[in-house]
Amino acid sequence: MKATRLGAAALAAALLGTLVAGTPAQAAPGDNTGTATSPSTDCVTDPATPKRQFRAMWIASVTNIDWPSKGSWTAPDQVAKQKAEYLAWLDLAQKLNHNAVVVQVRPTADAFWPSPYEPWSEYLTGVRGKNPGWDPLDFLVDESHKRNLEFHAWFNPYRVSMPAPGGAGADLSQLAPDSPARQHPDWVFAYPPAGVAGSRLYYNPGVPEVREFVQTAMMDAVKRYDIDGVHFDDYFYPYPSGTHQVPDDATFAAYNRGFTDKADWRRDNINLLIQEMNAKIKAVKPYVKFGVSPFGIWRNASADPNGSDTTGSQSYDIISADSRKWVKEEWIDYIVPQLYWYIGQYPAADYARLVPWWAEQVRGTRVQLYIGQADYKSGDPAYGSFWMNPQELSNHLTLNRSYPEVLGNVHFSAVQVRANRLGATDIYAAEHYSRPALVPTMTHLPRKPLLFPVVTKAQREADGVRLSWRQPADGMGPLGTAASYAIYRFDGHGLAGRCDFADASHLVGTVRATDGAVQSWVDTTAADGARYTYYVTALDRLANESPASPPRFVR
């Protein structure tokens, strides 16, 4: 965005106001109540309208789960339909007051962008390696940002194929001709073994060249696109299938790095992937967040005193994912455990037992905790009677309020959110997402202070109240760059107090910054003839907030 300039008097006033107000306070880990001007731990807030909360849905591309819904659209009119389909998902996100989307752009060692390292994804055109004739990732990021939604690029690190007949299965010859897996067959293994139902190909996490390659392939997207986050799901080593063993004895013998226990070595392979990927992201773009959504159980207390009060499968053991270590070592910025279980007497994995366990793990760290919600189970009788309760998902979000470490939710997946079975989406949206929310700040990531905006005009138009403002010294010298703005509205004419900005009760909208000196936004919910007082704040790309503008009154 271009730097804008005000007259000397206005700029001096803005600078003075900022010095008097101070820069926005740095929130402690878990603090969800920072205001526009100062800490607000002493303010009484409404838990139903938090000012900061991460809200997103997963948009899965593998097997065309969510987007695109078909992989055979290549003609220009069909590409237009594909684009319109994505815009409809953004419409849904906005309707639900979400502030981010998590979109799968590398589902099976392929790419949703013109990658110099990997073939085009079959889920775009229906043909592995076929050029769709446009750059989907550029479109996805740009359109998300127009709606002021963070874009988290979701990558699957090691999966190479899906099972036949829909996927390539264990047959290397069925991959795209330029697939690196075909060029380096020693990099991959089939699991379960070829010929067994469900067999597919994986990159071998134990091969050092593989780890370096997948990082390089993913970093290409980080370097070239304006993404806000890198996101991994829960697939590392394959989930066990029957009694079949992962075929990596020879790999362990060649690359054991002194480990004598194969399970420890496998976990270290994944630890290295996480640690190195985080370092590479931060070296290129320090503001890009890195998050993982692991299986919801790390270990059970019966196996480890640090584990949870559960008896289900343990990601530490079955897929070599030491997710607790990633938190404690602060190798990630956020974690989204997939807590896809109900609240109730379910000893294997009770949601009400796992939320406090995860809250305890992130406590005292800078890693933020969001919860993965199983919208796909809601209203489906196959998952049992608890999921036939329309309130189940909303009850999850209510329980989360008891744990200040829980800073948001991600819903799986978009088609299930839209399905709204039993009206469950409508219920949790009304009870928990009734107001907009800013994403939580991450105080360990780089930031610069922002001056408050100066509202230059507020006038009624046919469709509402239009506000116009300028951002003083935007991006100049030691000052940060405004990526978006938050608009607060109060009934009547008067001055807002410090605590009035502590939750989202008066937050009526956010808008992405645009090029040009003047920014504007229309409040379409303003009532005819009502008196209002408006304030505008500036936000950098990490949602650090400026002091509030001077008030602007509307008759």
XYZ file of C-alpha atoms in Angstrom:
555
model
C 0.000 0.000 0.000
C 1.242 3.477 -0.841
C 2.302 5.814 1.951
C -0.111 8.710 2.417
C 0.560 12.197 3.635
C -1.452 14.690 5.647
C -0.912 18.366 6.128
C 1.734 19.333 8.661
C -0.807 20.355 11.291
C -2.809 17.153 11.026
C 0.320 15.004 11.073
C 1.654 16.834 14.108
C -1.661 16.329 15.888
C -1.678 12.645 15.014
C 1.887 12.178 16.235
C 1.118 13.997 19.475
C -1.998 11.932 20.009
C -0.079 8.719 19.510
C 2.626 9.740 21.940
C 0.014 10.630 24.542
C -2.008 7.471 24.026
C 1.003 5.184 23.725
C 1.336 2.245 21.428
C -1.050 -0.697 21.794
C -0.140 -2.859 24.756
C 1.584 -6.167 24.203
C -0.827 -8.866 25.310
C 0.518 -11.704 27.424
C 0.105 -15.214 26.082
C -3.535 -16.174 26.338
C -4.702 -12.577 26.769
C -7.752 -12.119 24.585
C -8.889 -8.695 25.765
C -6.382 -6.100 24.518
C -8.000 -2.752 23.607
C -7.209 -0.214 20.975
C -5.333 1.992 23.419
C -4.276 0.137 26.559
C -4.505 -3.135 28.490
C -8.007 -4.044 29.608
C -7.601 -6.817 32.133
C -9.717 -4.755 34.523
C -12.557 -4.297 32.019
C -15.728 -6.366 32.210
C -16.298 -7.965 28.804
C -19.011 -10.060 27.224
C -17.650 -13.594 26.593
C -20.106 -13.997 23.717
C -18.500 -11.110 21.816
C -14.723 -11.444 22.224
C -12.686 -8.781 20.511
C -10.062 -11.270 19.381
C -10.773 -14.816 18.298
C -9.422 -16.896 15.417
C -12.352 -18.155 13.338
C -11.881 -20.228 10.220
C -12.961 -23.261 8.271
C -10.806 -25.758 6.465
C -11.341 -25.716 2.695
C -10.068 -29.103 1.518
C -9.066 -29.783 -2.075
C -8.013 -33.443 -1.828
C -10.522 -35.638 -3.696
C -12.422 -32.379 -4.326
C -13.965 -32.413 -0.850
C -14.708 -28.683 -0.688
C -13.002 -26.700 -3.433
C -12.908 -27.119 -6.303
C -15.896 -29.428 -6.267
C -14.866 -30.834 -9.644
C -11.444 -31.487 -11.102
C -12.428 -31.382 -14.746
C -13.002 -27.702 -15.337
C -10.525 -26.415 -17.904
C -12.526 -24.380 -20.431
C -12.684 -20.631 -19.679
C -16.347 -20.750 -18.687
C -15.641 -23.671 -16.370
C -12.718 -21.829 -14.760
C -15.123 -18.953 -14.140
C -17.432 -21.381 -12.336
C -14.486 -22.630 -10.286
C -13.639 -19.088 -9.253
C -17.259 -18.290 -8.437
C -17.401 -21.381 -6.279
C -14.465 -20.140 -4.203
C -16.015 -16.695 -3.847
C -19.125 -18.388 -2.463
C -16.984 -19.936 0.280
C -15.674 -16.486 1.123
C -19.267 -15.225 1.244
C -20.035 -17.936 3.777
C -16.958 -17.054 5.831
C -18.031 -13.416 5.949
C -21.610 -14.317 6.824
C -20.317 -16.308 9.804
C -17.987 -13.480 10.895
C -14.921 -15.624 10.258
C -11.594 -13.827 9.886
C -9.495 -16.494 8.139
C -9.621 -19.404 5.727
C -7.337 -22.468 5.723
C -7.093 -23.681 2.129
C -5.396 -26.890 0.984
C -2.969 -25.987 -1.815
C -0.630 -29.014 -1.800
C -2.785 -32.089 -1.133
C -0.676 -34.869 -2.720
C 2.864 -33.661 -3.477
C 1.385 -31.387 -6.133
C 0.616 -27.695 -6.433
C -2.177 -25.170 -6.836
C 0.324 -22.724 -8.298
C 2.904 -22.883 -11.119
C 5.549 -24.652 -9.051
C 9.018 -25.271 -10.488
C 9.293 -28.285 -8.197
C 6.040 -30.240 -8.381
C 3.283 -30.982 -10.905
C -0.077 -29.255 -11.113
C -2.676 -30.859 -8.882
C -5.132 -33.249 -10.458
C -7.870 -31.711 -8.315
C -7.845 -28.615 -10.512
C -8.291 -30.232 -13.927
C -8.903 -33.918 -13.325
C -5.562 -34.728 -14.984
C -2.353 -35.084 -12.969
C 0.164 -32.480 -14.038
C -2.159 -30.598 -16.409
C -1.751 -26.819 -16.447
C -5.129 -25.230 -15.641
C -4.174 -22.087 -17.542
C -4.346 -19.729 -14.580
C -2.754 -19.237 -11.154
C -5.251 -20.459 -8.545
C -3.109 -19.601 -5.512
C -2.724 -15.987 -6.594
C -6.508 -15.764 -6.997
C -7.220 -17.476 -3.673
C -4.951 -15.167 -1.694
C -6.043 -11.983 -3.443
C -9.765 -12.631 -3.093
C -9.407 -13.656 0.554
C -7.543 -10.465 1.337
C -10.195 -8.375 -0.420
C -12.614 -9.726 2.192
C -10.051 -9.028 4.906
C -9.675 -12.742 5.627
C -6.286 -14.163 6.575
C -5.134 -16.813 4.118
C -3.428 -19.866 5.626
C -1.918 -22.120 2.972
C -2.516 -25.737 3.966
C 0.163 -28.189 2.863
C 0.380 -31.943 3.317
C 4.134 -32.633 3.666
C 4.552 -36.298 2.725
C 1.461 -37.736 1.012
C 2.128 -38.477 -2.675
C -1.055 -40.235 -3.832
C -4.534 -41.287 -2.831
C -5.775 -44.887 -3.106
C -6.956 -46.321 -6.413
C -9.221 -46.297 -8.291
C -9.690 -42.555 -7.842
C -6.017 -41.917 -7.120
C -2.708 -43.302 -8.331
C -2.571 -45.753 -5.437
C 0.852 -47.437 -5.176
C 1.577 -47.160 -8.919
C 4.362 -44.666 -9.623
C 3.583 -44.790 -13.344
C 0.166 -43.272 -12.659
C 1.684 -40.069 -11.249
C 2.257 -36.998 -13.404
C 5.205 -37.554 -15.784
C 7.229 -34.791 -14.123
C 6.509 -35.929 -10.574
C 9.691 -35.973 -8.466
C 8.439 -39.237 -6.962
C 8.785 -40.894 -10.382
C 12.245 -39.396 -10.824
C 13.340 -40.543 -7.355
C 11.557 -43.830 -6.615
C 13.984 -44.362 -3.731
C 12.300 -41.397 -2.003
C 8.914 -43.096 -1.663
C 7.257 -46.127 -0.159
C 3.811 -47.668 -0.498
C 1.665 -48.086 2.602
C -0.137 -50.341 3.120
C 1.801 -52.516 0.695
C 0.929 -52.499 -2.986
C -1.938 -54.842 -3.686
C -3.618 -54.166 -0.347
C -6.798 -52.104 -0.318
C -6.111 -48.468 0.452
C -2.464 -48.574 -0.583
C -0.950 -45.225 -1.486
C 2.450 -43.597 -1.857
C 4.290 -41.480 0.684
C 7.547 -39.598 0.649
C 9.846 -41.270 3.170
C 10.351 -38.848 6.099
C 13.571 -40.622 7.062
C 15.434 -39.646 3.881
C 17.241 -36.320 4.433
C 16.900 -35.324 0.769
C 13.153 -35.823 1.040
C 12.831 -33.541 4.030
C 14.863 -30.869 2.267
C 12.876 -31.259 -0.943
C 9.397 -30.984 0.571
C 10.470 -27.909 2.514
C 11.835 -26.320 -0.653
C 8.633 -27.102 -2.560
C 6.451 -25.546 0.120
C 8.735 -22.567 0.654
C 8.295 -21.690 -3.010
C 4.707 -20.700 -2.200
C 5.775 -18.825 0.938
C 8.305 -16.759 -1.011
C 6.118 -15.983 -4.022
C 2.657 -15.384 -2.541
C 1.300 -13.021 0.085
C 0.074 -15.745 2.404
C -0.520 -15.117 6.117
C 0.153 -18.599 7.418
C 1.590 -22.031 6.648
C -0.581 -24.858 7.903
C 0.129 -28.601 8.246
C -2.544 -31.196 8.956
C -2.131 -34.422 10.952
C -0.540 -36.622 8.277
C 3.135 -37.308 8.951
C 4.038 -40.993 9.066
C 1.016 -42.942 7.805
C -1.720 -43.966 10.188
C -1.404 -47.727 10.914
C -3.311 -50.108 8.680
C -3.854 -53.529 10.158
C -0.592 -55.217 11.096
C 1.360 -53.786 8.157
C 4.652 -52.079 9.060
C 6.075 -48.949 7.466
C 8.868 -50.255 5.187
C 11.752 -48.114 6.429
C 14.253 -50.616 7.878
C 16.832 -49.804 5.201
C 16.246 -46.072 5.676
C 16.805 -46.404 9.417
C 20.021 -48.332 8.833
C 21.323 -45.678 6.427
C 20.199 -42.474 8.175
C 19.706 -43.277 11.861
C 21.899 -40.347 13.088
C 22.957 -42.464 16.048
C 19.431 -43.396 17.165
C 19.052 -46.993 18.283
C 15.274 -46.871 18.704
C 13.379 -46.547 15.442
C 10.332 -44.925 17.066
C 12.497 -42.166 18.556
C 14.209 -41.695 15.204
C 10.897 -41.359 13.375
C 9.713 -38.750 15.850
C 12.969 -36.879 15.405
C 12.482 -36.911 11.637
C 9.161 -35.125 12.087
C 10.595 -32.827 14.761
C 13.282 -31.764 12.288
C 10.644 -31.083 9.633
C 8.706 -28.812 12.011
C 11.732 -27.040 13.472
C 13.422 -26.455 10.119
C 10.247 -25.351 8.354
C 9.549 -22.770 11.022
C 13.088 -21.416 10.764
C 12.891 -21.182 6.980
C 9.550 -19.395 7.043
C 10.741 -16.840 9.598
C 14.020 -16.256 7.743
C 12.100 -15.220 4.601
C 8.933 -13.655 6.008
C 9.020 -13.263 9.807
C 5.344 -12.264 9.875
C 4.058 -15.491 8.305
C 2.525 -17.732 10.963
C 3.185 -21.458 11.176
C 0.587 -23.801 12.589
C -0.193 -27.509 12.792
C -3.497 -29.319 13.356
C -2.442 -32.627 14.944
C -4.561 -35.575 15.965
C -6.255 -34.572 19.222
C -4.513 -37.005 21.576
C -0.777 -36.632 22.136
C -0.430 -39.478 24.674
C -2.661 -41.030 27.298
C -1.835 -40.569 30.965
C -1.551 -44.353 31.298
C 1.453 -44.232 28.935
C 2.971 -40.927 30.044
C 2.310 -38.855 33.198
C 2.217 -35.757 31.002
C -0.562 -37.238 28.886
C -4.302 -36.621 28.903
C -7.086 -38.466 30.714
C -7.945 -40.471 27.615
C -7.536 -43.998 26.270
C -7.617 -43.408 22.507
C -4.942 -43.640 19.830
C -1.784 -41.638 20.563
C -0.254 -39.508 17.804
C 3.121 -39.686 19.554
C 3.190 -43.424 18.952
C 1.111 -44.149 15.853
C 2.173 -41.342 13.475
C 5.401 -40.199 15.223
C 3.966 -36.731 15.928
C 5.375 -35.309 19.175
C 2.973 -32.355 19.095
C 3.502 -31.472 22.760
C 7.213 -30.984 22.097
C 6.476 -28.610 19.211
C 4.509 -26.462 21.648
C 7.036 -26.565 24.474
C 9.930 -25.800 22.105
C 7.853 -23.041 20.457
C 8.590 -24.316 16.964
C 5.093 -23.308 15.874
C 2.998 -20.181 16.313
C -0.328 -21.921 16.788
C -1.710 -25.412 17.236
C -5.169 -26.696 16.264
C -5.709 -30.114 17.858
C -8.479 -31.978 16.102
C -10.828 -32.561 19.031
C -13.420 -34.411 17.024
C -15.245 -35.939 20.005
C -18.347 -35.024 21.967
C -18.758 -33.758 25.502
C -19.781 -36.683 27.677
C -18.798 -39.964 29.265
C -16.497 -41.132 26.517
C -13.339 -42.443 28.177
C -11.398 -42.775 24.920
C -11.505 -39.031 24.236
C -13.932 -36.687 25.997
C -13.886 -33.161 24.560
C -14.307 -31.768 28.080
C -11.123 -33.541 29.206
C -8.992 -32.689 26.208
C -9.620 -28.938 26.081
C -8.178 -28.309 29.558
C -5.227 -30.609 28.794
C -4.329 -28.654 25.664
C -4.863 -25.370 27.497
C -2.324 -26.511 30.069
C 0.205 -27.413 27.365
C 0.233 -23.952 25.762
C 0.073 -22.099 29.094
C 3.263 -20.135 29.596
C 4.331 -20.538 25.958
C 3.841 -18.148 23.065
C 1.991 -20.820 21.059
C -1.669 -20.015 20.519
C -4.368 -22.669 20.895
C -7.295 -22.990 18.514
C -9.591 -26.017 18.551
C -10.443 -28.138 15.505
C -14.214 -28.710 15.444
C -15.928 -31.723 13.847
C -18.744 -30.065 11.927
C -18.755 -33.149 9.694
C -20.122 -35.250 12.565
C -22.968 -32.919 13.485
C -26.330 -34.359 12.513
C -24.866 -37.596 11.157
C -26.415 -40.580 12.982
C -23.418 -42.723 12.048
C -21.452 -40.953 14.796
C -23.920 -41.624 17.590
C -26.677 -39.898 19.510
C -24.517 -37.138 20.992
C -23.958 -35.731 17.509
C -27.712 -35.604 16.931
C -27.903 -32.787 19.468
C -28.122 -29.471 17.546
C -26.365 -27.739 20.465
C -23.312 -30.023 20.583
C -20.945 -27.800 18.610
C -22.175 -24.635 20.295
C -21.646 -26.353 23.659
C -18.036 -26.951 22.630
C -17.515 -23.248 22.050
C -19.225 -22.421 25.336
C -16.911 -24.800 27.196
C -13.915 -23.154 25.515
C -14.774 -19.867 27.257
C -13.717 -21.401 30.566
C -10.137 -21.638 29.290
C -8.570 -18.295 28.329
C -5.827 -20.134 26.450
C -8.368 -21.180 23.809
C -8.204 -18.352 21.283
C -10.310 -19.689 18.451
C -11.752 -22.499 16.380
C -11.317 -24.039 12.949
C -14.239 -26.008 11.497
C -13.934 -29.119 9.330
C -14.884 -28.683 6.687
C -16.472 -26.026 4.480
C -19.145 -28.256 2.916
C -20.163 -29.419 6.385
C -20.338 -25.869 7.715
C -22.572 -24.951 4.799
C -24.701 -28.098 5.200
C -25.855 -26.742 8.573
C -27.404 -30.067 9.570
C -29.853 -29.735 12.461
C -29.280 -25.990 12.180
C -26.087 -26.475 14.202
C -24.083 -23.905 12.226
C -26.802 -21.299 12.708
C -26.847 -22.025 16.429
C -23.144 -21.672 17.119
C -22.873 -18.686 14.802
C -25.665 -16.868 16.649
C -24.354 -17.759 20.096
C -20.625 -17.245 19.493
C -19.953 -15.431 16.203
C -22.621 -12.728 16.312
C -20.067 -9.913 16.034
C -16.900 -9.533 13.977
C -13.623 -10.356 15.721
C -9.975 -9.505 15.144
C -7.467 -12.342 14.982
C -5.368 -12.689 18.133
C -2.093 -10.815 18.074
C 1.223 -12.677 18.233
C 3.533 -10.516 20.277
C 6.669 -12.489 19.405
C 6.340 -11.619 15.722
C 7.736 -8.312 14.398
C 5.692 -5.136 14.630
C 5.969 -1.372 14.362
C 3.677 1.242 15.958
C 0.804 2.655 13.938
C -0.623 6.157 14.128
C -4.361 6.442 14.577
C -6.421 7.138 11.448
C -7.951 10.570 10.875
C -11.610 10.375 9.830
C -12.159 13.086 7.236
C -15.807 12.548 6.394
C -18.914 10.798 7.683
C -22.089 11.194 5.687
C -25.354 9.416 5.109
C -25.937 7.836 1.739
C -28.734 5.748 0.308
C -27.201 2.491 1.564
C -25.923 3.676 4.954
C -23.254 5.853 6.526
C -20.039 6.269 4.548
C -16.890 6.931 6.526
C -13.714 8.210 4.877
C -10.320 8.474 6.522
C -6.603 8.837 5.966
C -3.722 6.969 7.583
C -0.956 9.378 8.696
C 2.628 8.524 7.752
C 1.617 5.031 6.682
C 4.713 2.830 6.539
C 7.053 5.804 6.867
C 10.223 5.667 8.954
C 9.731 3.697 12.191
C 5.973 3.408 11.683
C 4.121 0.326 10.567
C 1.899 -0.144 7.535
C -1.854 -0.414 7.923
C -3.140 -3.620 6.333
C -6.730 -3.175 7.458
C -8.988 -1.075 9.626
C -11.543 -1.733 12.361
C -14.669 0.407 12.716
C -16.454 0.887 16.044
C -19.926 2.418 16.382
C -21.617 3.772 19.490
C -25.222 4.903 19.842
C -25.683 8.602 20.460
C -23.082 11.317 20.683
C -20.445 10.987 23.366
C -16.905 9.899 24.079
C -16.080 6.203 24.420
C -14.159 5.017 27.447
C -11.174 2.707 27.496
C -13.242 -0.371 28.304
C -15.681 0.317 25.482
C -13.079 -1.096 23.107
C -12.361 -4.199 25.205
C -14.734 -6.551 23.393
C -16.543 -6.592 20.070
C -19.830 -5.176 21.325
C -19.252 -2.000 19.309
C -17.134 -3.464 16.494
C -19.283 -3.195 13.373
C -16.791 -4.169 10.721
C -13.274 -4.501 9.398
C -12.040 -3.577 5.941
C -8.874 -4.252 3.988
C -6.629 -1.289 3.237
C -6.520 -0.230 -0.396
C -4.045 1.748 -2.451
C -4.629 5.465 -2.378
C -4.666 8.223 0.197
C -8.325 7.944 1.158
C -9.873 4.826 2.676
C -13.624 4.371 3.012
C -16.286 1.992 4.262
C -20.080 2.014 4.334
C -22.007 1.019 7.445
C -25.018 -0.626 5.837
C -26.498 -1.514 9.244
C -26.889 2.118 10.347
C -30.504 2.989 11.089
C -32.090 5.970 9.364
C -32.186 9.040 11.581
C -30.118 7.513 14.405
C -27.252 9.381 16.026
C -23.945 7.599 16.118
C -20.355 8.089 17.182
C -17.716 6.298 15.093
C -14.086 5.456 15.779
C -11.605 3.864 13.382
C -8.375 2.028 14.253
C -5.569 0.831 12.002
C -4.309 -2.760 12.051
C -1.074 -4.122 10.654
C -1.032 -7.495 8.898
C -0.668 -9.243 12.269
C -3.698 -7.363 13.672
C -1.700 -5.170 16.041
C -4.001 -2.207 16.583
C -3.389 1.542 16.661
C -4.975 3.939 19.113
C -8.495 4.911 18.128
C -9.136 7.877 15.886
C -10.781 11.006 17.274
C -14.553 10.433 17.349
C -16.723 11.278 14.373
C -20.359 12.130 15.035
C -23.216 11.388 12.654
C -26.697 12.878 13.041
